[in-house]
Coordinates of C-alpha atoms and ligand atoms in Angstrom, one line a residue:
X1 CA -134.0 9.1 -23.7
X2 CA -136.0 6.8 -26.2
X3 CA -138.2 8.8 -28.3
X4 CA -141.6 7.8 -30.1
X5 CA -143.1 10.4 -32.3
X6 CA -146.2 10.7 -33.8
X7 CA -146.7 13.0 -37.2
X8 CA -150.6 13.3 -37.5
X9 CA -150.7 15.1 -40.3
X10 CA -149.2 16.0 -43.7
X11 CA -145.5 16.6 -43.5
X12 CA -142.7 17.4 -46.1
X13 CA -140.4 14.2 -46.7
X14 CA -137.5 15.6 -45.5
X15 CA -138.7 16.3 -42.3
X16 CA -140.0 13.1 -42.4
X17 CA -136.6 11.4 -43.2
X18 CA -134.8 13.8 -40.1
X19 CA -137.2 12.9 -37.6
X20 CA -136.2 8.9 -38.1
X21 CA -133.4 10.0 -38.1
X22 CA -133.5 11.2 -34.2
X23 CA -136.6 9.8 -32.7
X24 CA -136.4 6.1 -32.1
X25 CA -139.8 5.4 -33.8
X26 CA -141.8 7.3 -35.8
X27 CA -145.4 6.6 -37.2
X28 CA -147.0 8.7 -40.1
X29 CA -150.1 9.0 -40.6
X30 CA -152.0 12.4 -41.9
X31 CA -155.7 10.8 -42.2
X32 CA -155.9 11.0 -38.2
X33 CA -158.2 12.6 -36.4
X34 CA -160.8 12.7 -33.6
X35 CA -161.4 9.0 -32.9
X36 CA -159.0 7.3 -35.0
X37 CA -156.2 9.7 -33.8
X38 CA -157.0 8.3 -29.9
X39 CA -156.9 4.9 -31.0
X40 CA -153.4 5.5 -32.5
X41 CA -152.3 7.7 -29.1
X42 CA -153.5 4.6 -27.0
X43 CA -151.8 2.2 -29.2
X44 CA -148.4 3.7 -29.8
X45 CA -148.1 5.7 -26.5
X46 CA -146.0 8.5 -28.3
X47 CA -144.1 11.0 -26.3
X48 CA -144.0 13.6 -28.8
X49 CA -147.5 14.4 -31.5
X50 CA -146.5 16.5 -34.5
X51 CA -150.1 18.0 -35.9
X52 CA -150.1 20.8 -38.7
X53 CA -154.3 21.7 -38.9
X54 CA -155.5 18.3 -36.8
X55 CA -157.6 19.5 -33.8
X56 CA -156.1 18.7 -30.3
X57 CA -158.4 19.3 -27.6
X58 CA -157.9 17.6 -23.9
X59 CA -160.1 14.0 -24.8
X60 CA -157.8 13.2 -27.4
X61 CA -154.9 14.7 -25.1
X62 CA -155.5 12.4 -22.2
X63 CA -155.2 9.5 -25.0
X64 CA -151.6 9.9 -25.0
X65 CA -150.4 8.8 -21.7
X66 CA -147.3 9.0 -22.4
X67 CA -147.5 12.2 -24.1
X68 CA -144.9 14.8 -23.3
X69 CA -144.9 17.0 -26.7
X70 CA -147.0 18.8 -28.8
X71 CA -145.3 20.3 -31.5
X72 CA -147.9 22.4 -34.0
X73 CA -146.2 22.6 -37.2
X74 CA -147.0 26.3 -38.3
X75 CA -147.4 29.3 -36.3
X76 CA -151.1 29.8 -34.9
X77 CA -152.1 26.9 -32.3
X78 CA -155.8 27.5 -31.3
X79 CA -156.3 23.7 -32.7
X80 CA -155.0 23.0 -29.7
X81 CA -156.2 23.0 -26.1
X82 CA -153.3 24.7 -24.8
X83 CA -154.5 24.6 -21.0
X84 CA -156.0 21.3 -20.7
X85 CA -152.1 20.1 -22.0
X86 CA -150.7 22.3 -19.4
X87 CA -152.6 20.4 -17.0
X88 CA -151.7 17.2 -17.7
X89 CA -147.9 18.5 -18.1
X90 CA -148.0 18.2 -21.7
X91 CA -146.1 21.5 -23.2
X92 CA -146.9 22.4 -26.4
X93 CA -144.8 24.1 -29.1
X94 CA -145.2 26.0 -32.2
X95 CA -142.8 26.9 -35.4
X96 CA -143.3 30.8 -35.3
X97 CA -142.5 32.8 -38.3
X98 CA -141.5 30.0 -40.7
X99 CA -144.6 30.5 -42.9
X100 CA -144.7 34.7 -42.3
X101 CA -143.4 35.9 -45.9
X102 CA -145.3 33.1 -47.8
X103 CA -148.6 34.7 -46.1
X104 CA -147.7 38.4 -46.5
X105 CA -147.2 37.0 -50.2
X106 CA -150.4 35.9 -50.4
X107 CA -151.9 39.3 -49.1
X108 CA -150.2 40.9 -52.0
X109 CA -151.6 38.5 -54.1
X110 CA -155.3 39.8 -52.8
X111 CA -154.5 42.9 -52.9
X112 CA -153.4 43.3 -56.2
X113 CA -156.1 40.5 -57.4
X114 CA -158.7 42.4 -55.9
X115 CA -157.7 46.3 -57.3
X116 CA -157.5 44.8 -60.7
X117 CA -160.0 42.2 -60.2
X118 CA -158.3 39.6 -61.6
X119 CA -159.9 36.7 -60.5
X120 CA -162.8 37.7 -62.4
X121 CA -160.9 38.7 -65.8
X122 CA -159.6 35.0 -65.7
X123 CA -163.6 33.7 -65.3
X124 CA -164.3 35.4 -68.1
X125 CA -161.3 34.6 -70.2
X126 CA -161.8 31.3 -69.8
X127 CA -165.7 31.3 -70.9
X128 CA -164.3 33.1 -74.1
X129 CA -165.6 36.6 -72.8
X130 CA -163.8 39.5 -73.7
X131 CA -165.0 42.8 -71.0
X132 CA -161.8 44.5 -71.8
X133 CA -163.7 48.2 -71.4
X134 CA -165.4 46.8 -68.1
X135 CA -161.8 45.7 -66.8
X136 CA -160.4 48.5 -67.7
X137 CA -162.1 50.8 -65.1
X138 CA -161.7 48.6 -62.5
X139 CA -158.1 49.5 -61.0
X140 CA -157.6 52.0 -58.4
X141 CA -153.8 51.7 -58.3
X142 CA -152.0 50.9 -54.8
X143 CA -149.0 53.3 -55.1
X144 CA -149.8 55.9 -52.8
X145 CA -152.6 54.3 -51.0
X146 CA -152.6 53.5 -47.6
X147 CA -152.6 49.6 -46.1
X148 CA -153.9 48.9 -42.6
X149 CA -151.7 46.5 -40.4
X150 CA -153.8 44.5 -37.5
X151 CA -151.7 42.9 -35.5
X152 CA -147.8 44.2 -36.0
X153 CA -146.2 40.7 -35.5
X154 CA -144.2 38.7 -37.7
X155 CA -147.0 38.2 -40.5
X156 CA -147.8 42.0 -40.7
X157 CA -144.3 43.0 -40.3
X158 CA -143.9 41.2 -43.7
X159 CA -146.9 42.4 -45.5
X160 CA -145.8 46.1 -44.6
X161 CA -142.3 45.5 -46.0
X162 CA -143.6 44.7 -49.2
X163 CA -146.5 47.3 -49.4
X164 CA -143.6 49.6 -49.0
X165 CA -142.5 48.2 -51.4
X166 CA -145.0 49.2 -53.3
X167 CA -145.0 52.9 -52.6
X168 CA -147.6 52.7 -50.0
X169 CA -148.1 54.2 -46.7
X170 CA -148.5 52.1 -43.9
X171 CA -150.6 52.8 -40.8
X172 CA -150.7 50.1 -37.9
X173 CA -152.0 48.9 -35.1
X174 CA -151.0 46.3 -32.1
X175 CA -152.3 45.8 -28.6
X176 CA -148.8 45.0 -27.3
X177 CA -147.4 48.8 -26.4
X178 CA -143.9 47.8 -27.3
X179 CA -145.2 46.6 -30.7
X180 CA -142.3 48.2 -33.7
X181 CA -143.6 46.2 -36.7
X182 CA -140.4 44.3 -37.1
X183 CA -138.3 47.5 -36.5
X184 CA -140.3 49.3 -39.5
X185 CA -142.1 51.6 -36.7
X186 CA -139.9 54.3 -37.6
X187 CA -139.7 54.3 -41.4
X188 CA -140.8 56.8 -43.4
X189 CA -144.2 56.4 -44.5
X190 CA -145.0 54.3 -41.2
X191 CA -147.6 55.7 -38.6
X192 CA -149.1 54.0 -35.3
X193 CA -152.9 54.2 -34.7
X194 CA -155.3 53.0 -32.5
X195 CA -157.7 50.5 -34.3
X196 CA -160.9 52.8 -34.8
X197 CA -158.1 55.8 -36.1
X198 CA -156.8 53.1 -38.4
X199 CA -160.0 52.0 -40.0
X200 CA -161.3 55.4 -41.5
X201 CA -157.5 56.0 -43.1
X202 CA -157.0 52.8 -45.5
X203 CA -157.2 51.9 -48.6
X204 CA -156.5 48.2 -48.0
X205 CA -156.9 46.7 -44.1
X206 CA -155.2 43.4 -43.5
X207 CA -155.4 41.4 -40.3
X208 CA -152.9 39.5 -38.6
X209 CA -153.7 38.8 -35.0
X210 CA -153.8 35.5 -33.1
X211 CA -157.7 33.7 -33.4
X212 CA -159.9 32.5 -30.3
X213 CA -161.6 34.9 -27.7
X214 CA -159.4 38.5 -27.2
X215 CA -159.7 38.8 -31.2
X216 CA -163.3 37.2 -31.6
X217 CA -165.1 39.7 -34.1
X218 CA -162.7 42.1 -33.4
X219 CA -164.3 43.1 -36.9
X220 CA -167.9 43.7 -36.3
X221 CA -170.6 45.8 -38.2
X222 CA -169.4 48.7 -36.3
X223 CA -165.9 48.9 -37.2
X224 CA -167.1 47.7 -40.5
X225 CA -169.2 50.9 -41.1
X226 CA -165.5 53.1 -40.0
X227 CA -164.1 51.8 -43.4
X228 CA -164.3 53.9 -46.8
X229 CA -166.3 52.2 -48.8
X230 CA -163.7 52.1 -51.4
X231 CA -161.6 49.8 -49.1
X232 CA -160.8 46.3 -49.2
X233 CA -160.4 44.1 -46.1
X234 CA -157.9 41.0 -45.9
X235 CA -158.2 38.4 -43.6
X236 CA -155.8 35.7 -44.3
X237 CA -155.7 35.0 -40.2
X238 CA -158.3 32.9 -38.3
X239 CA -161.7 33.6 -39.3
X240 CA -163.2 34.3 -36.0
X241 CA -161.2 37.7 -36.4
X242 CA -164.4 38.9 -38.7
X243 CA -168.0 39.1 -38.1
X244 CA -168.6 36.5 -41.4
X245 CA -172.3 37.4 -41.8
X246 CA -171.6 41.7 -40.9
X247 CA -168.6 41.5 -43.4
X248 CA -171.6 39.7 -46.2
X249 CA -173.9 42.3 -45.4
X250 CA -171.8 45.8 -46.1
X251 CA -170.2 44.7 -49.5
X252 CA -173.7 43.7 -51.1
X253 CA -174.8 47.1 -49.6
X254 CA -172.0 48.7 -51.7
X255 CA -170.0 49.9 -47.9
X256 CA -167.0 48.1 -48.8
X257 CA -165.2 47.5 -52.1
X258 CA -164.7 44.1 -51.4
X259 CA -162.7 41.5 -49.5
X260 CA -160.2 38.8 -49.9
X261 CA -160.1 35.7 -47.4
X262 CA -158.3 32.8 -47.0
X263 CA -160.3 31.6 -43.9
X264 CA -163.9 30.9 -43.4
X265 CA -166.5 30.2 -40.7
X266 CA -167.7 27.1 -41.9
X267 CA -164.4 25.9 -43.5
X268 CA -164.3 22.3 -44.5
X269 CA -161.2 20.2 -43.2
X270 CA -158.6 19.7 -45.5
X271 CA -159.1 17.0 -47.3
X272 CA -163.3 17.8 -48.1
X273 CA -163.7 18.5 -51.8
X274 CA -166.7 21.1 -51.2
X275 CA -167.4 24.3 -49.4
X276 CA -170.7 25.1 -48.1
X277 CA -170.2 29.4 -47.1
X278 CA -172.2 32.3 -47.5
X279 CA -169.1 33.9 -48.5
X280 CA -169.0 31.5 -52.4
X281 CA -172.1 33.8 -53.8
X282 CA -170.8 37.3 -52.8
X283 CA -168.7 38.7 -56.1
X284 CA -167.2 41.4 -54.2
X285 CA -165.4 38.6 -52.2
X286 CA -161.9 36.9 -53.4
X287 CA -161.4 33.4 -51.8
X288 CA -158.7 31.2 -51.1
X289 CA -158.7 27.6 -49.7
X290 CA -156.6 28.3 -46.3
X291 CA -153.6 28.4 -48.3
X292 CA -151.4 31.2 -46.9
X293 CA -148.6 28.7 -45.2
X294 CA -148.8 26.3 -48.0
X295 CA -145.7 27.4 -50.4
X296 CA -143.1 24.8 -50.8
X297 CA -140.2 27.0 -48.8
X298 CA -142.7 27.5 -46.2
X299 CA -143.5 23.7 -45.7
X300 CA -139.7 22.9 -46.1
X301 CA -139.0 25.8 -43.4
X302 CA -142.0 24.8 -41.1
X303 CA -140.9 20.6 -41.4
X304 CA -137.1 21.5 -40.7
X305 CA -138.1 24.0 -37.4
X306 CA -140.4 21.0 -36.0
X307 CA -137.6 18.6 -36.5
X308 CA -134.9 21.0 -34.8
X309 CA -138.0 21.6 -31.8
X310 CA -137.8 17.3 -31.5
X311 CA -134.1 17.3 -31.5
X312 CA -133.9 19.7 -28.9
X313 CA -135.9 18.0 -26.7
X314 CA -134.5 14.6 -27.2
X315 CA -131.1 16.0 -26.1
X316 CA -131.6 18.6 -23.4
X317 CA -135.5 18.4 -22.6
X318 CA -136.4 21.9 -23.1
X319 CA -139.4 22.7 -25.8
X320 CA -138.6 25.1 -27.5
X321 CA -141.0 28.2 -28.5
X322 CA -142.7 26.4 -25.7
X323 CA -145.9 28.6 -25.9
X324 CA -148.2 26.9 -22.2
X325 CA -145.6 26.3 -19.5
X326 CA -142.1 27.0 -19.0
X327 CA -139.9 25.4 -21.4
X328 CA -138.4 23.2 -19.1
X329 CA -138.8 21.5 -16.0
Ligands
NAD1 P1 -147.5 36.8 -34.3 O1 -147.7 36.2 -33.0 O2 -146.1 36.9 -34.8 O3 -148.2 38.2 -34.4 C1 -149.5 38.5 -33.9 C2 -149.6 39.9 -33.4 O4 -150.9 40.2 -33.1 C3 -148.7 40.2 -32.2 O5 -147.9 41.3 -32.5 C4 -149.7 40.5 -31.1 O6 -149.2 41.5 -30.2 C5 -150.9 41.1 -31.9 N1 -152.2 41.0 -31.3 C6 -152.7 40.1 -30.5 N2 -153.9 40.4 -30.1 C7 -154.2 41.6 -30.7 C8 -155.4 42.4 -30.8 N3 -156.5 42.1 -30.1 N4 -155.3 43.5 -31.5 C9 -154.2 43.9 -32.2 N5 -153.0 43.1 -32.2 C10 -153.1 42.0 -31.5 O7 -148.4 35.9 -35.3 P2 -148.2 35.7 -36.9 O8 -147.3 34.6 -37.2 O9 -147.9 37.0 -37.5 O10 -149.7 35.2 -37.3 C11 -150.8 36.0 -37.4 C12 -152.0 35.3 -37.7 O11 -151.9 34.6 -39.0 C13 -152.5 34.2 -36.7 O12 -153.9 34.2 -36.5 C14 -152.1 32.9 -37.4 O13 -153.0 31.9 -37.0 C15 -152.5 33.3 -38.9 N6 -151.8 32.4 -39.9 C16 -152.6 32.1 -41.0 C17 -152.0 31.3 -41.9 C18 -152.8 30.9 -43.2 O14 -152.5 29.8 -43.7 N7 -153.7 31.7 -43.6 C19 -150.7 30.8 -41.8 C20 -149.9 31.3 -40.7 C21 -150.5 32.1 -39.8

């Protein structure tokens, strides 16, 4: 079948080269959104949309009347209105666990930024301070401590690898009861808790669960106040996961050691050159600009699985990792 694919956001060249390769047309175009994103639907009538953080909810949907495909380049898809595409017959598709090391890699980044407090030696560095006895007391060590998993899927199956790594003990939790961590559930080292037995045990707590309503504030001022207030709390997920303002509140009253986040409440879109967030003035706090997918391998990985997802389709018409209807049909 003839194939018209439209990539609304950034892609990696090669992708970009494959794709025209198997679709008949393609249009490119990473500055769309909202309006100018349904203009561009209504004009080119693609059959498949390839968006990587562009928001798809059901008015710019019904846009596209010929749209067939939405393929999410990267692995969460609460960007997009996965029902109101279901209804229109529109099946939409995600590249799971392309991006999973390059985020557990960033956790470990946190982590290790946060214990030695890194981030903060390099401020001063580069203002010509030298706080080399302040510094020095700073460290707690991670050998031996214990990191909380949220959500055991494909993202915290990585991190826990490497915290073994480490030397660290692992303690994890997951709503799904067949949940195994990536087959880690029975390594040494490697317990199963319920969330509020978790919290009181670690050292470090990282989150990795899907965003939108079963995980909204699933970190609130309660299970806030079960954390030692020598931990640290990672949420390089969806920021919904955390209560933004609760999580504020207990490090500047000295209940938490800090935090490390790579997702924000009021995050700006990608291609804003300020933020505007409570979380900029708290010092306890170690931020990163929603980077966690955004290695080169990742992008390479993530581009190459959307283009095999197109492919796919093109010859057989079954989406795969087809995440609101069956995959064919
Ligand atoms: P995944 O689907 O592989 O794993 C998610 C896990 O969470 C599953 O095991 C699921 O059973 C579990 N889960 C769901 N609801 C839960 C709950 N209420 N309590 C406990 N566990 C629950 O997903 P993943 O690829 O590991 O991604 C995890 C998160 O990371 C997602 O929110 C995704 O959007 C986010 N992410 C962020 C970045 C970034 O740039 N910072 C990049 C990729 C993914």
């Amino acid at each position: 079948m003839p194939l018209k694919v439209l990539v609304a956001d950034k892609m990696e060249q090669q992708g970009l080269d494959e794709l025209a390769k198997i679709a008949d047309e393609v249009q490119f175009d990473a500055t769309l959104k909202g309006d100018t994103l349904k203009s561009r639907l209504a004009d080119f009538d693609p059959d498949v949309l390839i968006v990587r953080s562009t928001k798809v909810p059901a008015d710019i949907q019904a846009a596209g009347a010929g749209l067939k495909l939405i393929v999410r380049a990267g692995s969460g898809y609460d960007t997009i209105d996965t029902a109101a595409a279901a209804a229109r017959g529109i099946r939409v598709c995600n590249c799971p666990g392309m991006n999973a090391v390059a985020v557990a890699e960033l956790v470990m980044g946190l982590i290790i930024s946060l214990d030695r407090k890194i981030a903060d030696n390099v401020i001063d560095l580069r203002a010509g301070r030298w706080r080399k006895k302040l510094y020095s007391k700073a460290g707690r060590g991670l050998k031996g401590r214990t990191l909380g998993v949220i959500g055991a899927g494909r993202i915290g199956a990585a991190v826990a690898r490497r915290a073994l790594a480490f030397e660290m003990s692992v303690v994890w939790y997951d709503v799904v009861p067949e949940a195994d961590l990536g087959g880690l559930a029975d390594t040494p080292n490697v317990a199963r808790a319920e969330l509020d037995d978790l919290l009181p045990q670690a050292d470090f707590i990282t989150l990795h669960v899907p965003g939108g309503e079963g995980t909204h504030h699933l970190i609130d001022a309660r299970r806030l106040a079960l954390m030692k207030p020598e931990a640290v709390l990672i949420n390089t997920s969806r920021a919904g996961v955390v209560d933004e303002a609760a999580l504020i509140e207990a490090i500047e009253a000295g209940k938490l050691r800090g935090a490390g986040l790579d997702v924000y409440a009021d995050e700006p879109p990608a291609d804003a050159e300020s933020i505007d967030s409570p979380v900029c003035g708290v010092a306890g706090i170690y931020g990163t600009h929603h980077i966690g997918a955004s290695t080169e391998q990742a992008q390479l990985a993530v581009a190459a699985e959307a283009v095999r997802i197109v492919a796919h389709f093109k010859q057989t018409g079954e989406a795969l990792h087809c995440v609101n209807m069956p995959a064919a049909g």
